[in-house]
């Protein structure tokens, strides 16, 4: 889903950069206010896992590329603010060092995968989980699966719309290419997210940004 340089028009590049910069500034401010140093190791581990997962990708004719995101996983463990910062760091390293995604369109990649993937994934996960039962493993599993799948598909659709508005690819071609592949990729995203979060739920539920009530009682500060 990483967009290369030259695929987007100047207006789309400018708009997504403004949104990305605002997101980063707000996330930095909120993360500094809400988190303590003990969250840093978890951010590092989460970032390394997502980085490795995203590096397994393939080109999509008529679109950009297909790969996992990890936004819902980051949001569930770190919250939307620190989770988005981890995603931004991953995108920057991939773009600068590995040329995976262009520099001029880095704002668009952050917007598509960071904002939609992390914020959208987290808040959908949170809404479903607490509607079903916030302290139940089954509620977490269903919420994580639905949110992970949806975040990937929605991000791919937004990417297709940006390509079409920029005049790079007709909308029907871009949507068919991106959405069709990412509907399948999103199944893998949901499975990996559920497996990872289920393991953490059973072993260290206090690591969740919104831990189950019993974890809050036993470890009142472990969320940070």
XYZ file of N, CA and C in Angstrom:
672
model
N 0.807 -1.206 0.000
C 0.000 0.000 0.000
C 0.854 1.276 0.000
N 2.186 1.091 0.113
C 3.074 2.245 0.070
C 3.031 2.874 -1.329
N 2.794 4.166 -1.392
C 2.717 4.878 -2.665
C 4.107 5.388 -3.048
N 4.582 5.123 -4.258
C 5.885 5.632 -4.692
C 5.782 7.099 -5.122
N 6.932 7.740 -5.257
C 6.982 9.109 -5.777
C 6.433 9.130 -7.202
N 5.745 10.231 -7.554
C 5.242 10.419 -8.888
C 3.854 9.854 -9.130
N 3.266 9.221 -8.127
C 1.945 8.620 -8.293
C 0.811 9.563 -7.897
N 1.099 10.615 -7.131
C 0.059 11.514 -6.654
C 0.272 12.927 -7.178
N -0.822 13.655 -7.328
C -0.759 15.044 -7.775
C -0.323 15.948 -6.623
N 0.128 17.149 -6.963
C 0.620 18.094 -5.960
C -0.448 18.451 -4.918
N -1.705 18.707 -5.309
C -2.714 19.021 -4.286
C -2.920 17.885 -3.277
N -2.960 16.642 -3.753
C -3.136 15.509 -2.841
C -1.920 15.380 -1.933
N -0.738 15.572 -2.484
C 0.484 15.514 -1.674
C 0.447 16.576 -0.582
N 0.060 17.805 -0.956
C 0.040 18.908 0.008
C -0.979 18.670 1.113
N -2.173 18.237 0.738
C -3.238 18.017 1.732
C -2.843 16.910 2.711
N -2.339 15.804 2.201
C -1.986 14.688 3.079
C -0.784 15.021 3.957
N 0.143 15.849 3.456
C 1.269 16.272 4.290
C 0.790 17.144 5.443
N -0.132 18.046 5.177
C -0.668 18.909 6.247
C -1.343 18.053 7.319
N -2.147 17.096 6.891
C -2.832 16.219 7.843
C -1.816 15.381 8.619
N -0.802 14.867 7.934
C 0.205 14.029 8.585
C 1.000 14.814 9.629
N 1.404 16.034 9.278
C 2.165 16.853 10.223
C 1.322 17.190 11.451
N 0.062 17.522 11.227
C -0.839 17.810 12.352
C -1.002 16.575 13.233
N -1.144 15.407 12.609
C -1.278 14.165 13.358
C -0.040 13.888 14.196
N 1.136 14.045 13.604
C 2.380 13.776 14.329
C 2.535 14.726 15.511
N 2.261 16.019 15.292
C 2.383 16.996 16.369
C 1.424 16.684 17.516
N 0.190 16.357 17.180
C -0.801 16.045 18.205
C -0.447 14.755 18.934
N 0.017 13.757 18.193
C 0.386 12.484 18.799
C 1.572 12.642 19.743
N 2.558 13.443 19.352
C 3.707 13.697 20.225
C 3.275 14.359 21.524
N 2.401 15.336 21.402
C 1.927 16.055 22.574
C 1.146 15.138 23.520
N 0.244 14.342 22.967
C -0.576 13.456 23.789
C 0.249 12.310 24.373
N 1.181 11.785 23.598
C 2.003 10.680 24.081
C 2.887 11.125 25.242
N 3.447 12.317 25.151
C 4.270 12.831 26.243
C 3.457 13.040 27.512
N 2.196 13.402 27.353
C 1.340 13.657 28.512
C 0.826 12.376 29.151
N 0.630 11.317 28.349
C -0.040 10.117 28.832
C 0.892 8.970 29.191
N 2.110 8.937 28.622
C 2.938 7.750 28.759
C 4.168 8.007 29.610
N 4.656 6.920 30.210
C 5.878 6.956 30.979
C 6.940 6.135 30.277
N 8.157 6.126 30.831
C 9.281 5.478 30.172
C 9.082 3.983 29.983
N 8.292 3.338 30.859
C 8.117 1.896 30.753
C 7.348 1.497 29.489
N 6.740 2.466 28.791
C 6.043 2.154 27.541
C 7.007 2.059 26.371
N 8.216 2.616 26.530
C 9.170 2.670 25.423
C 9.578 1.284 24.930
N 9.924 0.332 25.811
C 10.286 -1.005 25.293
C 9.173 -1.660 24.484
N 7.935 -1.516 24.935
C 6.811 -2.093 24.198
C 6.658 -1.425 22.841
N 6.875 -0.118 22.771
C 6.827 0.595 21.499
C 7.886 0.060 20.551
N 9.079 -0.198 21.088
C 10.166 -0.711 20.255
C 9.874 -2.094 19.702
N 9.379 -2.980 20.556
C 9.065 -4.339 20.123
C 7.930 -4.314 19.102
N 6.917 -3.523 19.378
C 5.774 -3.428 18.471
C 6.207 -2.866 17.119
N 7.049 -1.839 17.137
C 7.533 -1.242 15.902
C 8.358 -2.217 15.075
N 9.215 -3.008 15.745
C 10.043 -3.979 15.032
C 9.190 -5.055 14.369
N 8.160 -5.510 15.075
C 7.264 -6.535 14.528
C 6.519 -6.005 13.308
N 5.974 -4.799 13.416
C 5.217 -4.208 12.310
C 6.130 -3.935 11.114
N 7.333 -3.454 11.401
C 8.301 -3.187 10.334
C 8.584 -4.465 9.546
N 8.847 -5.551 10.249
C 9.140 -6.822 9.575
C 7.940 -7.313 8.770
N 6.745 -7.170 9.338
C 5.541 -7.638 8.644
C 5.283 -6.841 7.371
N 5.513 -5.535 7.421
C 5.246 -4.692 6.254
C 6.276 -4.870 5.145
N 7.452 -5.359 5.480
C 8.486 -5.523 4.463
C 8.168 -6.681 3.513
N 7.232 -7.534 3.893
C 6.802 -8.622 3.003
C 5.660 -8.077 2.157
N 5.974 -7.620 0.963
C 4.949 -7.027 0.108
C 5.180 -7.402 -1.350
N 4.188 -7.107 -2.167
C 4.275 -7.421 -3.589
C 3.552 -6.329 -4.378
N 4.002 -6.056 -5.611
C 3.357 -5.021 -6.422
C 1.971 -5.436 -6.887
N 1.071 -4.466 -6.993
C -0.283 -4.708 -7.484
C -0.483 -3.918 -8.767
N -0.599 -4.562 -9.924
C -0.850 -3.842 -11.180
C -2.147 -3.042 -11.098
N -2.076 -1.787 -11.485
C -3.240 -0.920 -11.395
C -3.367 -0.242 -10.048
N -2.455 -0.547 -9.116
C -2.469 0.075 -7.790
C -1.055 0.372 -7.338
N -0.740 0.053 -6.094
C 0.610 0.287 -5.578
C 1.225 -1.044 -5.160
N 1.024 -1.429 -3.889
C 1.558 -2.696 -3.406
C 0.633 -3.255 -2.335
N 0.806 -4.534 -2.030
C -0.018 -5.184 -1.028
C 0.829 -5.706 0.113
N 0.401 -5.459 1.343
C 1.119 -5.961 2.522
C 0.258 -5.758 3.766
N 0.711 -6.322 4.874
C 0.035 -6.143 6.139
C 0.256 -4.727 6.657
N -0.586 -4.281 7.606
C -0.438 -2.947 8.193
C 0.041 -2.998 9.637
N -0.758 -3.586 10.517
C -0.396 -3.645 11.931
C -0.929 -2.499 12.764
N -1.760 -1.631 12.168
C -2.259 -0.467 12.886
C -3.155 -0.816 14.061
N -4.047 -1.791 13.896
C -4.936 -2.185 14.984
C -4.152 -2.825 16.119
N -3.148 -3.611 15.791
C -2.285 -4.219 16.802
C -1.586 -3.142 17.623
N -1.022 -2.155 16.942
C -0.336 -1.062 17.643
C -1.307 -0.264 18.499
N -2.495 0.003 17.973
C -3.474 0.768 18.722
C -3.961 0.042 19.957
N -4.197 -1.271 19.852
C -4.696 -2.043 20.988
C -3.676 -2.096 22.114
N -2.401 -2.184 21.780
C -1.368 -2.292 22.801
C -0.889 -0.940 23.316
N -0.787 0.033 22.441
C -0.165 1.307 22.796
C -1.135 2.469 22.857
N -2.340 2.281 22.339
C -3.270 3.388 22.228
C -3.068 4.102 20.902
N -3.990 4.968 20.514
C -3.908 5.599 19.196
C -2.740 6.561 19.046
N -2.321 7.206 20.136
C -1.284 8.230 20.020
C 0.101 7.617 19.877
N 0.504 6.794 20.851
C 1.811 6.138 20.749
C 1.824 5.154 19.587
N 0.695 4.498 19.325
C 0.618 3.578 18.208
C 0.861 4.266 16.877
N 0.293 5.444 16.708
C 0.493 6.187 15.459
C 1.944 6.638 15.324
N 2.588 7.001 16.432
C 3.999 7.403 16.366
C 4.885 6.230 15.961
N 4.575 5.039 16.456
C 5.318 3.848 16.047
C 5.160 3.613 14.545
N 3.940 3.752 14.046
C 3.697 3.562 12.618
C 4.444 4.604 11.788
N 4.439 5.850 12.231
C 5.153 6.915 11.524
C 6.641 6.604 11.457
N 7.213 6.146 12.566
C 8.636 5.807 12.590
C 8.938 4.678 11.595
N 8.056 3.700 11.529
C 8.230 2.589 10.578
C 8.211 3.109 9.144
N 7.264 3.979 8.829
C 7.153 4.515 7.464
C 8.386 5.325 7.074
N 8.892 6.110 8.006
C 10.069 6.943 7.717
C 11.285 6.068 7.426
N 11.517 5.060 8.253
C 12.661 4.169 8.038
C 12.523 3.427 6.707
N 11.337 2.937 6.419
C 11.123 2.216 5.165
C 11.360 3.116 3.960
N 10.920 4.360 4.049
C 11.040 5.280 2.921
C 12.473 5.745 2.726
N 13.133 6.130 3.802
C 14.469 6.723 3.706
C 15.537 5.668 3.431
N 15.478 4.554 4.131
C 16.546 3.557 4.046
C 16.267 2.490 2.987
N 15.018 2.040 2.896
C 14.697 0.924 2.007
C 13.948 1.344 0.746
N 13.693 2.650 0.571
C 12.985 3.178 -0.601
C 11.640 2.483 -0.813
N 11.001 2.102 0.275
C 9.679 1.490 0.212
C 8.653 2.590 0.484
N 8.176 3.219 -0.604
C 7.333 4.407 -0.481
C 8.168 5.655 -0.697
N 7.627 6.602 -1.455
C 8.392 7.795 -1.802
C 8.466 8.809 -0.676
N 9.458 9.707 -0.768
C 9.621 10.758 0.234
C 8.584 11.856 0.060
N 8.309 12.235 -1.184
C 7.345 13.315 -1.403
C 5.930 12.901 -1.005
N 5.638 11.615 -1.069
C 4.293 11.125 -0.724
C 4.260 10.465 0.655
N 5.284 10.721 1.454
C 5.322 10.141 2.790
C 4.113 10.583 3.614
N 3.685 11.830 3.407
C 2.493 12.305 4.117
C 1.263 11.493 3.784
N 1.120 11.120 2.520
C -0.025 10.305 2.114
C 0.050 8.908 2.720
N 1.243 8.329 2.751
C 1.394 7.000 3.342
C 1.104 7.028 4.843
N 1.536 8.088 5.508
C 1.227 8.238 6.934
C -0.272 8.405 7.132
N -0.895 9.203 6.277
C -2.342 9.416 6.386
C -3.103 8.115 6.157
N -2.769 7.401 5.106
C -3.509 6.183 4.749
C -3.326 5.073 5.776
N -2.079 4.811 6.120
C -1.796 3.652 6.970
C -1.667 4.008 8.447
N -1.236 5.229 8.737
C -1.095 5.641 10.127
C -2.393 6.138 10.716
N -3.023 7.096 10.045
C -4.265 7.669 10.564
C -5.418 6.678 10.467
N -5.641 6.141 9.279
C -6.756 5.208 9.091
C -6.451 3.861 9.743
N -5.250 3.359 9.501
C -4.896 2.054 10.034
C -4.839 2.005 11.546
N -4.283 3.052 12.176
C -4.108 3.041 13.630
C -5.292 3.659 14.348
N -5.635 4.893 14.020
C -6.752 5.550 14.699
C -8.072 4.861 14.361
N -8.321 4.658 13.072
C -9.554 3.999 12.672
C -9.645 2.598 13.247
N -8.538 1.844 13.163
C -8.523 0.494 13.696
C -8.743 0.461 15.197
N -8.076 1.366 15.927
C -8.197 1.363 17.383
C -9.613 1.703 17.836
N -10.185 2.766 17.302
C -11.501 3.187 17.790
C -12.613 2.226 17.378
N -12.462 1.583 16.232
C -13.427 0.547 15.869
C -13.270 -0.648 16.798
N -12.026 -1.042 17.058
C -11.738 -2.131 18.004
C -12.305 -1.822 19.383
N -12.095 -0.613 19.855
C -12.564 -0.235 21.178
C -14.089 -0.263 21.246
N -14.752 0.281 20.233
C -16.213 0.324 20.226
C -16.812 -1.077 20.234
N -16.285 -1.960 19.390
C -16.823 -3.320 19.320
C -16.510 -4.091 20.594
N -15.280 -3.978 21.072
C -14.880 -4.737 22.260
C -15.735 -4.394 23.470
N -15.947 -3.127 23.736
C -16.696 -2.743 24.923
C -18.204 -2.888 24.730
N -18.647 -2.958 23.482
C -20.055 -3.262 23.247
C -20.345 -4.733 23.531
N -19.373 -5.608 23.208
C -19.541 -7.038 23.447
C -19.220 -7.408 24.891
N -18.156 -6.831 25.428
C -17.688 -7.153 26.778
C -16.210 -6.855 26.885
N -15.884 -5.728 27.499
C -14.502 -5.267 27.530
C -13.557 -6.163 28.292
N -14.059 -6.963 29.229
C -13.204 -7.808 30.046
C -13.209 -9.267 29.595
N -13.804 -9.548 28.438
C -13.880 -10.909 27.939
C -12.908 -11.112 26.780
N -12.248 -12.268 26.798
C -11.346 -12.604 25.693
C -12.093 -12.654 24.373
N -13.296 -13.202 24.382
C -14.078 -13.310 23.148
C -14.393 -11.936 22.570
N -14.691 -10.976 23.441
C -14.960 -9.620 22.970
C -13.747 -8.998 22.322
N -12.571 -9.216 22.920
C -11.335 -8.682 22.356
C -11.027 -9.325 21.011
N -11.215 -10.638 20.900
C -10.907 -11.364 19.665
C -11.786 -10.885 18.514
N -13.079 -10.803 18.756
C -14.000 -10.356 17.705
C -13.696 -8.928 17.291
N -13.471 -8.063 18.285
C -13.196 -6.656 17.990
C -11.898 -6.495 17.211
N -10.856 -7.215 17.612
C -9.569 -7.110 16.927
C -9.655 -7.615 15.494
N -10.367 -8.724 15.292
C -10.483 -9.288 13.949
C -11.235 -8.346 13.015
N -12.363 -7.824 13.476
C -13.165 -6.926 12.641
C -12.412 -5.626 12.361
N -11.809 -5.057 13.388
C -11.111 -3.782 13.218
C -9.884 -3.917 12.323
N -9.119 -4.993 12.504
C -7.927 -5.196 11.676
C -8.310 -5.371 10.212
N -9.317 -6.198 9.952
C -9.755 -6.428 8.576
C -10.269 -5.133 7.956
N -11.113 -4.414 8.674
C -11.723 -3.196 8.137
C -10.695 -2.117 7.879
N -9.737 -1.938 8.789
C -8.743 -0.871 8.637
C -7.908 -1.068 7.376
N -7.553 -2.301 7.067
C -6.747 -2.585 5.872
C -7.548 -2.297 4.603
N -8.790 -2.746 4.565
C -9.613 -2.559 3.379
C -9.917 -1.083 3.151
N -10.279 -0.367 4.207
C -10.587 1.061 4.074
C -9.353 1.839 3.625
N -8.198 1.539 4.195
C -6.970 2.227 3.795
C -6.663 1.989 2.324
N -6.901 0.780 1.834
C -6.647 0.474 0.418
C -7.608 1.238 -0.484
N -8.849 1.393 -0.050
C -9.828 2.145 -0.836
C -9.443 3.620 -0.905
N -9.019 4.177 0.229
C -8.588 5.578 0.248
C -7.391 5.776 -0.669
N -6.461 4.840 -0.643
C -5.292 4.908 -1.525
C -5.729 4.892 -2.987
N -6.683 4.052 -3.327
C -7.187 3.978 -4.702
C -7.843 5.290 -5.120
N -8.590 5.896 -4.215
C -9.239 7.182 -4.513
C -8.189 8.266 -4.747
N -7.136 8.287 -3.955
C -6.062 9.272 -4.140
C -5.392 9.105 -5.502
N -5.152 7.878 -5.901
C -4.556 7.620 -7.216
C -5.477 8.101 -8.333
N -6.774 7.869 -8.167
C -7.734 8.273 -9.196
C -7.845 9.790 -9.281
N -7.935 10.471 -8.145
C -8.021 11.937 -8.139
C -6.775 12.553 -8.754
N -5.638 11.905 -8.533
C -4.371 12.408 -9.089
C -4.244 12.143 -10.578
N -5.164 11.368 -11.132
C -5.111 11.073 -12.565
C -4.131 9.983 -12.938
N -3.656 9.224 -11.959
C -2.676 8.172 -12.219
C -3.331 6.933 -12.807
N -4.455 6.536 -12.216
C -5.186 5.338 -12.642
C -6.681 5.635 -12.554
N -7.492 5.159 -13.511
C -8.945 5.333 -13.378
C -9.463 4.723 -12.077
N -10.489 5.328 -11.503
C -10.991 4.901 -10.206
C -11.422 3.433 -10.217
N -12.120 3.011 -11.257
C -12.589 1.622 -11.300
C -11.426 0.637 -11.300
N -10.362 0.991 -12.032
C -9.182 0.112 -12.086
C -8.480 0.080 -10.736
N -8.295 1.263 -10.137
C -7.597 1.345 -8.856
C -8.369 0.618 -7.756
N -9.682 0.829 -7.717
C -10.494 0.172 -6.696
C -10.483 -1.343 -6.871
N -10.626 -1.788 -8.108
C -10.619 -3.224 -8.362
C -9.293 -3.854 -7.962
N -8.202 -3.160 -8.264
C -6.877 -3.703 -7.964
C -6.590 -3.700 -6.465
N -6.780 -2.556 -5.833
C -6.411 -2.415 -4.430
C -7.373 -3.145 -3.497
N -8.663 -2.910 -3.679
C -9.638 -3.496 -2.751
C -9.687 -5.013 -2.859
N -9.639 -5.535 -4.079
C -9.759 -6.983 -4.248
C -8.612 -7.724 -3.564
N -7.404 -7.204 -3.707
C -6.256 -7.854 -3.075
C -6.268 -7.668 -1.566
N -6.621 -6.468 -1.125
C -6.547 -6.204 0.310
C -7.703 -6.823 1.091
N -8.770 -7.170 0.440
C -9.809 -7.956 1.119
C -9.220 -9.294 1.565
N -8.348 -9.855 0.737
C -7.695 -11.123 1.079
C -6.574 -10.891 2.084
N -5.753 -9.866 1.835
C -4.657 -9.557 2.753
C -5.185 -9.266 4.149
N -6.341 -8.612 4.220
C -6.911 -8.233 5.506
C -7.286 -9.452 6.349
N -7.570 -10.568 5.714
C -7.849 -11.795 6.467
C -6.596 -12.227 7.228
N -5.445 -12.160 6.554
C -4.181 -12.457 7.220
C -3.878 -11.452 8.324
N -4.169 -10.181 8.052
C -3.985 -9.140 9.069
C -4.817 -9.445 10.311
N -6.071 -9.814 10.108
C -6.953 -10.120 11.230
C -6.438 -11.330 12.013
N -5.998 -12.359 11.295
C -5.522 -13.573 11.963
C -4.278 -13.298 12.800
N -3.310 -12.578 12.229
C -2.076 -12.277 12.958
C -2.360 -11.391 14.165
N -3.227 -10.401 13.987
C -3.580 -9.507 15.091
C -4.245 -10.271 16.223
N -5.169 -11.146 15.897
C -5.881 -11.933 16.920
C -4.921 -12.868 17.655
N -4.046 -13.547 16.927
C -3.103 -14.479 17.557
C -2.174 -13.728 18.512
N -1.623 -12.603 18.059
C -0.698 -11.836 18.894
C -1.390 -11.277 20.136
N -2.557 -10.675 19.947
C -3.267 -10.074 21.076
C -3.812 -11.124 22.032
N -4.228 -12.277 21.525
C -4.730 -13.340 22.393
C -3.615 -13.868 23.294
N -2.429 -14.017 22.742
C -1.293 -14.476 23.546
C -0.978 -13.472 24.653
N -0.947 -12.199 24.298
C -0.651 -11.165 25.299
C -1.765 -11.086 26.334
N -3.016 -11.252 25.903
C -4.166 -11.216 26.819
C -4.042 -12.296 27.893
N -3.577 -13.479 27.478
C -3.483 -14.604 28.408
C -2.257 -14.500 29.311
N -1.200 -13.860 28.834
C 0.052 -13.828 29.597
C 0.297 -12.499 30.312
N 0.066 -11.387 29.639
C 0.286 -10.063 30.227
C -0.824 -9.111 29.806
N -2.059 -9.311 30.297
C -3.170 -8.452 29.889
C -2.975 -6.995 30.291
N -2.116 -6.769 31.280
C -1.856 -5.393 31.725
C -1.136 -4.562 30.667
N -0.595 -5.217 29.641
C 0.111 -4.477 28.591
C -0.840 -3.777 27.629
N -2.107 -4.166 27.637
C -3.076 -3.522 26.756
C -3.287 -2.065 27.168
N -3.526 -1.236 26.178
C -3.835 0.165 26.465
C -5.133 0.275 27.255
N -6.104 -0.567 26.928
C -7.354 -0.679 27.693
C -7.395 -2.083 28.285
N -6.684 -2.320 29.389
C -6.596 -3.677 29.930
C -7.912 -4.120 30.543
N -8.138 -5.436 30.634
C -9.329 -5.924 31.330
C -9.289 -5.500 32.793
N -10.436 -5.422 33.411
C -10.549 -4.855 34.750
C -9.672 -5.576 35.756
N -9.583 -6.892 35.687
C -8.786 -7.650 36.650
C -7.304 -7.296 36.562
N -6.842 -6.942 35.333
C -5.440 -6.550 35.174
C -5.198 -5.177 35.781
N -6.191 -4.296 35.684
C -6.062 -2.958 36.261
C -5.973 -3.049 37.770
N -6.758 -3.957 38.361
C -6.768 -4.102 39.817
C -5.439 -4.643 40.315
N -4.889 -5.635 39.603
C -3.664 -6.275 40.057
C -2.420 -5.470 39.731
N -2.444 -4.719 38.608
C -1.284 -3.938 38.194
C -1.742 -2.540 37.802
N -1.963 -1.643 38.777
C -2.570 -0.352 38.481
C -1.754 0.553 37.583
N -0.404 0.329 37.532
C 0.435 1.210 36.725
C 1.000 0.512 35.499
N 0.666 -0.761 35.291
C 1.310 -1.529 34.223
C 0.882 -1.119 32.845
N -0.210 -0.360 32.754
C -0.664 0.128 31.442
C 0.396 1.008 30.801
N 1.203 1.667 31.588
C 2.190 2.599 31.061
C 3.549 1.938 30.864
